[in-house]
Tab-separated table of C-alpha atoms and ligand atoms in Angstrom:
chain	number	residue	atom	x	y	z
A	1	MET	CA	0.000	0.000	0.000
A	2	ALA	CA	1.384	3.333	-1.051
A	3	VAL	CA	2.080	5.850	1.681
A	4	GLY	CA	-0.686	8.438	1.743
A	5	PHE	CA	-3.172	6.124	0.082
A	6	SER	CA	-5.388	6.193	3.136
A	7	ASN	CA	-6.484	9.775	2.599
A	8	ASP	CA	-6.402	9.821	-1.168
A	9	TRP	CA	-10.150	9.957	-1.768
A	10	LYS	CA	-11.791	11.758	-4.680
A	11	THR	CA	-15.405	12.599	-5.311
A	12	VAL	CA	-16.764	10.891	-8.426
A	13	VAL	CA	-19.687	13.088	-9.434
A	14	ASN	CA	-20.905	16.400	-8.146
A	15	TYR	CA	-24.085	14.993	-6.645
A	16	ALA	CA	-25.299	14.410	-3.099
A	17	CYS	CA	-27.611	11.485	-2.442
A	18	LEU	CA	-29.929	11.504	0.544
A	19	LEU	CA	-28.978	7.918	1.285
A	20	GLY	CA	-26.426	6.622	-1.199
A	21	GLU	CA	-26.056	2.850	-0.929
A	22	GLY	CA	-25.474	-0.443	-2.664
A	23	PRO	CA	-22.483	0.255	-4.950
A	24	LEU	CA	-22.111	-2.422	-7.625
A	25	TRP	CA	-19.575	-2.637	-10.445
A	26	ASP	CA	-20.987	-3.734	-13.807
A	27	THR	CA	-18.059	-5.644	-15.303
A	28	ILE	CA	-19.624	-5.871	-18.782
A	29	ASN	CA	-20.452	-2.199	-19.313
A	30	LYS	CA	-17.745	-0.934	-16.942
A	31	ILE	CA	-20.215	1.174	-15.028
A	32	LEU	CA	-20.681	1.754	-11.318
A	33	LEU	CA	-24.275	1.463	-10.142
A	34	TRP	CA	-25.575	2.661	-6.799
A	35	VAL	CA	-28.917	3.643	-5.318
A	36	ASP	CA	-30.340	6.524	-3.346
A	37	ILE	CA	-32.740	4.573	-1.139
A	38	GLU	CA	-34.802	7.498	0.093
A	39	ALA	CA	-34.976	9.336	-3.224
A	40	GLY	CA	-35.855	6.106	-5.044
A	41	ASP	CA	-33.137	6.570	-7.657
A	42	ILE	CA	-30.690	4.312	-9.463
A	43	HIS	CA	-27.399	6.017	-10.303
A	44	GLN	CA	-24.993	4.895	-13.003
A	45	TYR	CA	-21.526	6.292	-13.614
A	46	SER	CA	-19.191	5.452	-16.451
A	47	PRO	CA	-15.589	6.402	-15.631
A	48	VAL	CA	-14.623	5.878	-19.284
A	49	ARG	CA	-17.213	8.307	-20.616
A	50	ASN	CA	-17.369	10.420	-17.430
A	51	GLU	CA	-21.121	10.083	-17.675
A	52	HIS	CA	-23.588	10.132	-14.777
A	53	LYS	CA	-27.156	8.964	-15.263
A	54	ILE	CA	-30.003	8.999	-12.732
A	55	THR	CA	-33.117	6.880	-13.160
A	56	LYS	CA	-36.058	7.834	-10.966
A	57	VAL	CA	-37.720	4.558	-10.040
A	58	GLY	CA	-40.382	6.252	-7.946
A	59	HIS	CA	-40.179	3.705	-5.114
A	60	LEU	CA	-37.835	3.207	-2.210
A	61	ILE	CA	-35.023	1.146	-3.739
A	62	SER	CA	-32.450	-0.390	-1.443
A	63	ALA	CA	-30.193	-2.535	-3.623
A	64	VAL	CA	-29.634	-3.581	-7.218
A	65	ALA	CA	-28.111	-6.623	-8.857
A	66	LEU	CA	-27.536	-7.479	-12.484
A	67	LYS	CA	-28.626	-10.461	-14.508
A	68	SER	CA	-26.177	-11.863	-17.054
A	69	SER	CA	-28.320	-10.177	-19.736
A	70	GLY	CA	-27.523	-6.827	-18.120
A	71	ALA	CA	-31.085	-6.428	-16.829
A	72	ILE	CA	-31.507	-4.971	-13.345
A	73	ILE	CA	-33.150	-6.718	-10.426
A	74	ALA	CA	-33.721	-4.744	-7.232
A	75	THR	CA	-35.190	-4.707	-3.782
A	76	LEU	CA	-37.963	-2.130	-3.446
A	77	GLN	CA	-39.742	-1.391	-0.174
A	78	ASN	CA	-41.326	-4.797	0.414
A	79	GLY	CA	-39.577	-7.221	-1.874
A	80	PHE	CA	-37.842	-8.163	-5.080
A	81	ALA	CA	-38.613	-6.727	-8.517
A	82	ASN	CA	-37.326	-6.487	-12.051
A	83	VAL	CA	-36.576	-2.884	-12.949
A	84	ASN	CA	-36.436	-1.863	-16.581
A	85	ILE	CA	-34.629	1.453	-16.677
A	86	LYS	CA	-35.170	1.918	-20.412
A	87	ASN	CA	-38.920	2.372	-20.072
A	88	ASN	CA	-38.893	2.871	-16.283
A	89	THR	CA	-41.206	-0.003	-15.422
A	90	ILE	CA	-41.131	-2.397	-12.502
A	91	GLU	CA	-42.412	-5.937	-12.243
A	92	TYR	CA	-42.624	-7.504	-8.796
A	93	ILE	CA	-41.172	-10.976	-8.383
A	94	SER	CA	-41.944	-11.530	-4.704
A	95	GLN	CA	-42.921	-9.285	-1.803
A	96	PRO	CA	-42.249	-11.230	1.384
A	97	GLU	CA	-42.843	-8.175	3.574
A	98	LEU	CA	-45.933	-6.720	1.957
A	99	HIS	CA	-47.746	-7.047	5.298
A	100	LEU	CA	-45.063	-5.188	7.304
A	101	ASN	CA	-45.892	-1.514	6.806
A	102	ASN	CA	-43.053	-0.146	8.929
A	103	ASN	CA	-40.403	-2.230	7.195
A	104	ARG	CA	-38.392	-1.686	4.100
A	105	PHE	CA	-35.700	-3.690	2.417
A	106	ASN	CA	-32.098	-2.688	2.931
A	107	ASP	CA	-28.717	-4.016	1.741
A	108	GLY	CA	-28.726	-6.829	-0.845
A	109	LYS	CA	-26.274	-8.735	-3.017
A	110	CYS	CA	-25.941	-11.877	-5.145
A	111	ASP	CA	-24.141	-14.932	-3.808
A	112	PRO	CA	-21.609	-16.888	-5.895
A	113	ALA	CA	-24.384	-19.215	-7.133
A	114	GLY	CA	-26.453	-16.297	-8.412
A	115	ARG	CA	-29.079	-16.111	-5.690
A	116	PHE	CA	-30.092	-12.598	-4.555
A	117	TRP	CA	-29.822	-12.103	-0.783
A	118	ALA	CA	-31.379	-9.036	0.841
A	119	GLY	CA	-32.516	-8.081	4.299
A	120	SER	CA	-34.960	-5.683	5.868
A	121	MET	CA	-35.446	-3.323	8.783
A	122	ASP	CA	-38.110	-1.229	10.501
A	123	TYR	CA	-37.357	2.141	8.928
A	124	ILE	CA	-40.132	4.029	10.686
A	125	SER	CA	-39.395	3.361	14.345
A	126	GLY	CA	-36.213	1.279	14.210
A	127	LYS	CA	-37.953	-1.460	16.188
A	128	GLU	CA	-35.524	-4.146	17.320
A	129	LYS	CA	-35.497	-7.505	15.552
A	130	ALA	CA	-38.322	-6.531	13.188
A	131	GLY	CA	-36.333	-7.424	10.070
A	132	SER	CA	-35.136	-10.557	8.339
A	133	LEU	CA	-32.621	-11.676	5.756
A	134	TYR	CA	-34.193	-13.318	2.695
A	135	VAL	CA	-32.873	-15.064	-0.354
A	136	LEU	CA	-34.470	-14.986	-3.779
A	137	ASP	CA	-33.369	-18.261	-5.320
A	138	THR	CA	-32.717	-18.799	-9.009
A	139	ASP	CA	-36.125	-20.526	-9.331
A	140	LEU	CA	-37.642	-17.250	-7.997
A	141	SER	CA	-38.725	-18.825	-4.701
A	142	VAL	CA	-38.025	-16.762	-1.578
A	143	SER	CA	-36.971	-18.072	1.801
A	144	CYS	CA	-35.993	-16.456	5.081
A	145	LYS	CA	-32.389	-17.164	6.076
A	146	ILE	CA	-32.078	-15.126	9.279
A	147	SER	CA	-34.900	-13.667	11.383
A	148	ASP	CA	-34.895	-11.211	14.319
A	149	VAL	CA	-32.618	-8.789	12.508
A	150	THR	CA	-32.735	-5.102	13.429
A	151	CYS	CA	-30.853	-3.471	10.525
A	152	SER	CA	-29.729	-5.926	7.839
A	153	ASN	CA	-26.458	-4.915	6.187
A	154	GLY	CA	-22.998	-5.965	5.080
A	155	LEU	CA	-23.169	-9.103	2.952
A	156	ALA	CA	-20.039	-10.838	1.633
A	157	TRP	CA	-18.953	-14.315	0.596
A	158	SER	CA	-15.424	-15.693	0.703
A	159	SER	CA	-13.820	-16.405	-2.672
A	160	ASP	CA	-13.558	-20.128	-1.852
A	161	HIS	CA	-17.351	-20.060	-1.374
A	162	THR	CA	-17.236	-21.584	2.101
A	163	MET	CA	-18.037	-18.545	4.233
A	164	PHE	CA	-20.797	-15.953	4.436
A	165	TYR	CA	-20.190	-12.705	6.341
A	166	TYR	CA	-23.048	-10.590	7.638
A	167	ILE	CA	-23.763	-7.453	9.653
A	168	ASP	CA	-26.821	-6.582	11.728
A	169	THR	CA	-25.732	-2.987	12.372
A	170	PRO	CA	-26.770	-2.363	16.024
A	171	THR	CA	-24.973	-5.505	17.196
A	172	GLN	CA	-21.661	-3.773	16.268
A	173	GLN	CA	-20.613	-7.203	15.025
A	174	VAL	CA	-19.590	-8.948	11.853
A	175	VAL	CA	-20.668	-12.571	12.022
A	176	ALA	CA	-19.546	-15.516	9.903
A	177	TYR	CA	-21.527	-18.563	8.821
A	178	ASN	CA	-20.429	-21.669	6.991
A	179	TYR	CA	-21.902	-21.363	3.512
A	180	ASN	CA	-22.926	-24.143	1.148
A	181	ILE	CA	-22.872	-22.858	-2.420
A	182	ILE	CA	-24.879	-25.828	-3.733
A	183	THR	CA	-27.832	-25.477	-1.360
A	184	GLY	CA	-27.458	-21.893	-0.137
A	185	GLU	CA	-27.559	-23.159	3.455
A	186	ILE	CA	-25.783	-21.141	6.143
A	187	SER	CA	-24.801	-22.621	9.505
A	188	ASN	CA	-22.536	-22.351	12.520
A	189	LYS	CA	-22.890	-18.621	13.242
A	190	ARG	CA	-20.024	-17.042	15.152
A	191	VAL	CA	-18.938	-13.494	15.920
A	192	ILE	CA	-15.646	-12.707	14.185
A	193	ILE	CA	-15.344	-8.927	14.568
A	194	THR	CA	-16.729	-6.505	17.151
A	195	ILE	CA	-16.433	-2.847	16.283
A	196	PRO	CA	-16.188	-0.378	19.166
A	197	LYS	CA	-19.042	2.158	19.099
A	198	GLU	CA	-16.602	5.069	18.989
A	199	ASN	CA	-15.650	3.877	15.485
A	200	GLY	CA	-19.250	4.216	14.293
A	201	TYR	CA	-21.832	1.650	13.250
A	202	PRO	CA	-20.914	-1.139	10.805
A	203	ASP	CA	-22.950	-0.789	7.602
A	204	GLY	CA	-22.126	-2.080	4.100
A	205	MET	CA	-19.163	-4.332	3.416
A	206	THR	CA	-17.084	-5.828	0.632
A	207	ILE	CA	-14.336	-8.442	0.428
A	208	ASP	CA	-11.029	-8.293	-1.446
A	209	GLN	CA	-9.139	-11.083	-3.165
A	210	GLU	CA	-6.977	-11.589	-0.083
A	211	GLY	CA	-10.191	-12.423	1.775
A	212	MET	CA	-10.095	-9.260	3.904
A	213	LEU	CA	-13.282	-7.312	4.713
A	214	TRP	CA	-13.774	-3.602	4.003
A	215	ILE	CA	-16.476	-2.253	6.305
A	216	ALA	CA	-18.226	1.116	5.908
A	217	LEU	CA	-18.884	2.912	9.194
A	218	TRP	CA	-22.096	4.935	9.555
A	219	GLU	CA	-21.308	7.929	11.779
A	220	GLY	CA	-17.721	6.698	11.678
A	221	TRP	CA	-16.197	8.890	8.906
A	222	LYS	CA	-14.330	5.887	7.544
A	223	VAL	CA	-13.966	2.475	5.991
A	224	LEU	CA	-12.096	-0.158	7.999
A	225	ARG	CA	-10.200	-3.122	6.573
A	226	TYR	CA	-10.349	-6.183	8.827
A	227	ASN	CA	-8.942	-9.683	8.788
A	228	PRO	CA	-11.972	-11.950	9.327
A	229	HIS	CA	-9.756	-14.864	10.372
A	230	THR	CA	-8.101	-13.081	13.283
A	231	GLY	CA	-10.531	-10.222	13.967
A	232	GLU	CA	-7.626	-7.809	13.580
A	233	LYS	CA	-8.149	-4.306	12.206
A	234	LEU	CA	-5.626	-3.760	9.412
A	235	PHE	CA	-6.164	-0.096	8.567
A	236	GLU	CA	-8.610	2.788	8.232
A	237	LEU	CA	-9.562	4.928	5.251
A	238	HIS	CA	-10.839	8.334	6.307
A	239	LEU	CA	-13.548	10.291	4.546
A	240	PRO	CA	-14.760	13.875	4.941
A	241	VAL	CA	-18.306	12.750	5.802
A	242	ALA	CA	-19.756	10.921	8.804
A	243	ARG	CA	-22.368	8.670	7.261
A	244	VAL	CA	-20.355	6.190	5.233
A	245	THR	CA	-22.759	3.522	4.018
A	246	SER	CA	-21.091	0.945	1.771
A	247	CYS	CA	-18.182	0.195	-0.521
A	248	THR	CA	-17.182	-2.006	-3.436
A	249	PHE	CA	-14.283	-2.467	-5.816
A	250	GLY	CA	-14.634	-1.366	-9.430
A	251	GLY	CA	-12.644	-0.265	-12.435
A	252	ASP	CA	-10.944	-2.356	-15.124
A	253	THR	CA	-8.805	-4.275	-12.661
A	254	LEU	CA	-11.241	-4.034	-9.720
A	255	GLU	CA	-8.674	-2.000	-7.779
A	256	ASP	CA	-10.646	1.211	-7.317
A	257	LEU	CA	-12.649	1.323	-4.093
A	258	TYR	CA	-15.972	3.122	-4.513
A	259	VAL	CA	-17.648	4.364	-1.334
A	260	THR	CA	-21.252	5.562	-0.930
A	261	THR	CA	-22.349	8.042	1.750
A	262	ALA	CA	-25.481	9.754	3.063
A	263	LYS	CA	-26.681	13.177	4.113
A	264	THR	CA	-30.078	12.078	5.394
A	265	GLY	CA	-30.741	13.022	9.003
A	266	LEU	CA	-27.889	15.527	9.297
A	267	ASN	CA	-28.819	18.862	10.858
A	268	GLU	CA	-28.019	22.288	9.363
A	269	ARG	CA	-24.738	22.587	11.203
A	270	GLU	CA	-23.602	19.099	10.233
A	271	LEU	CA	-24.542	19.717	6.607
A	272	GLN	CA	-22.388	22.865	6.640
A	273	GLN	CA	-19.503	20.920	8.136
A	274	GLN	CA	-19.951	18.080	5.642
A	275	PRO	CA	-20.635	19.671	2.244
A	276	LEU	CA	-19.761	16.368	0.557
A	277	ALA	CA	-22.223	14.267	2.570
A	278	GLY	CA	-24.125	11.993	0.193
A	279	PHE	CA	-21.410	12.015	-2.459
A	280	LEU	CA	-19.894	8.946	-4.084
A	281	PHE	CA	-16.159	8.709	-3.383
A	282	VAL	CA	-13.398	6.661	-4.957
A	283	TYR	CA	-9.942	5.578	-3.843
A	284	GLN	CA	-8.201	4.831	-7.125
A	285	ASN	CA	-5.532	2.169	-7.646
A	286	THR	CA	-5.622	0.934	-4.085
A	287	GLY	CA	-3.290	-1.933	-4.809
A	288	PHE	CA	-6.015	-4.256	-3.496
A	289	ARG	CA	-8.330	-6.093	-5.804
A	290	GLY	CA	-11.995	-6.927	-5.347
A	291	SER	CA	-13.825	-9.917	-6.695
A	292	LYS	CA	-16.063	-9.822	-9.727
A	293	PRO	CA	-19.595	-9.293	-8.423
A	294	SER	CA	-21.974	-12.211	-8.930
A	295	THR	CA	-24.951	-11.831	-11.240
A	296	PHE	CA	-28.499	-13.023	-10.550
A	297	ASN	CA	-29.072	-16.327	-12.305
A	298	GLY	CA	-32.855	-16.427	-12.095
B	301	LIG	CA1	-26.704	-0.101	4.511
């Protein structure tokens, strides 16, 4: 790692999301996708063309994934849907939380077998254990993988496909499960990392090719890199905004770390102190490489 890398962030586009989230690198089109959950927007940025596009979906949208065809699948407030950004139409696939009015979906990602995992939370009152983690399988059936979740976040799978890492934000923990790629089963939960509250609240997460976890810290002004095998913190990347929501690797060689942030909930004074809150940031040429994101195989 080059000296000085840790503070070498850049803003990507001159745009502040309310709640930027869910960064995803499209390896085919070489585009970074992310969402603004509260605005209900999908953002796309092409570094090659320096082009930023916003699609107004008109619904809360918490995460996107790509099919191999390039089509977009997403989690909206209550469940999974196909989103066609050419004609701006949505088609629900399954809404497992249609009956839970105070809930919305939150972070989501595809596993190495092409299933779409996404969890939920009570976004009105923040009620404890009101959410769950679901999986949309490739046959379009939905099952609940983890219940009694308060704020579902931070999904990652190890590159050998044996481990699943997960964050329920208020626990301050990253937990690991054994993962079976054939069946999608997870088992043997254990706590591998506990993040002190003074570092902020663990939110989104990605994994690099060395198997290390990069964890975004809400109210923490940073991304932390951790060794999930030892629980050791390796280093911190500092940002000029408090609400750091998620991160992923992108770019031709998957060595650029993209980081989403939020401005939602900040007061006047905080907004003045954090003029870049809600921006998308990038650390270019980190010297670390991410894994190619999985597509949805349904
Ligand atoms: Ca999140």
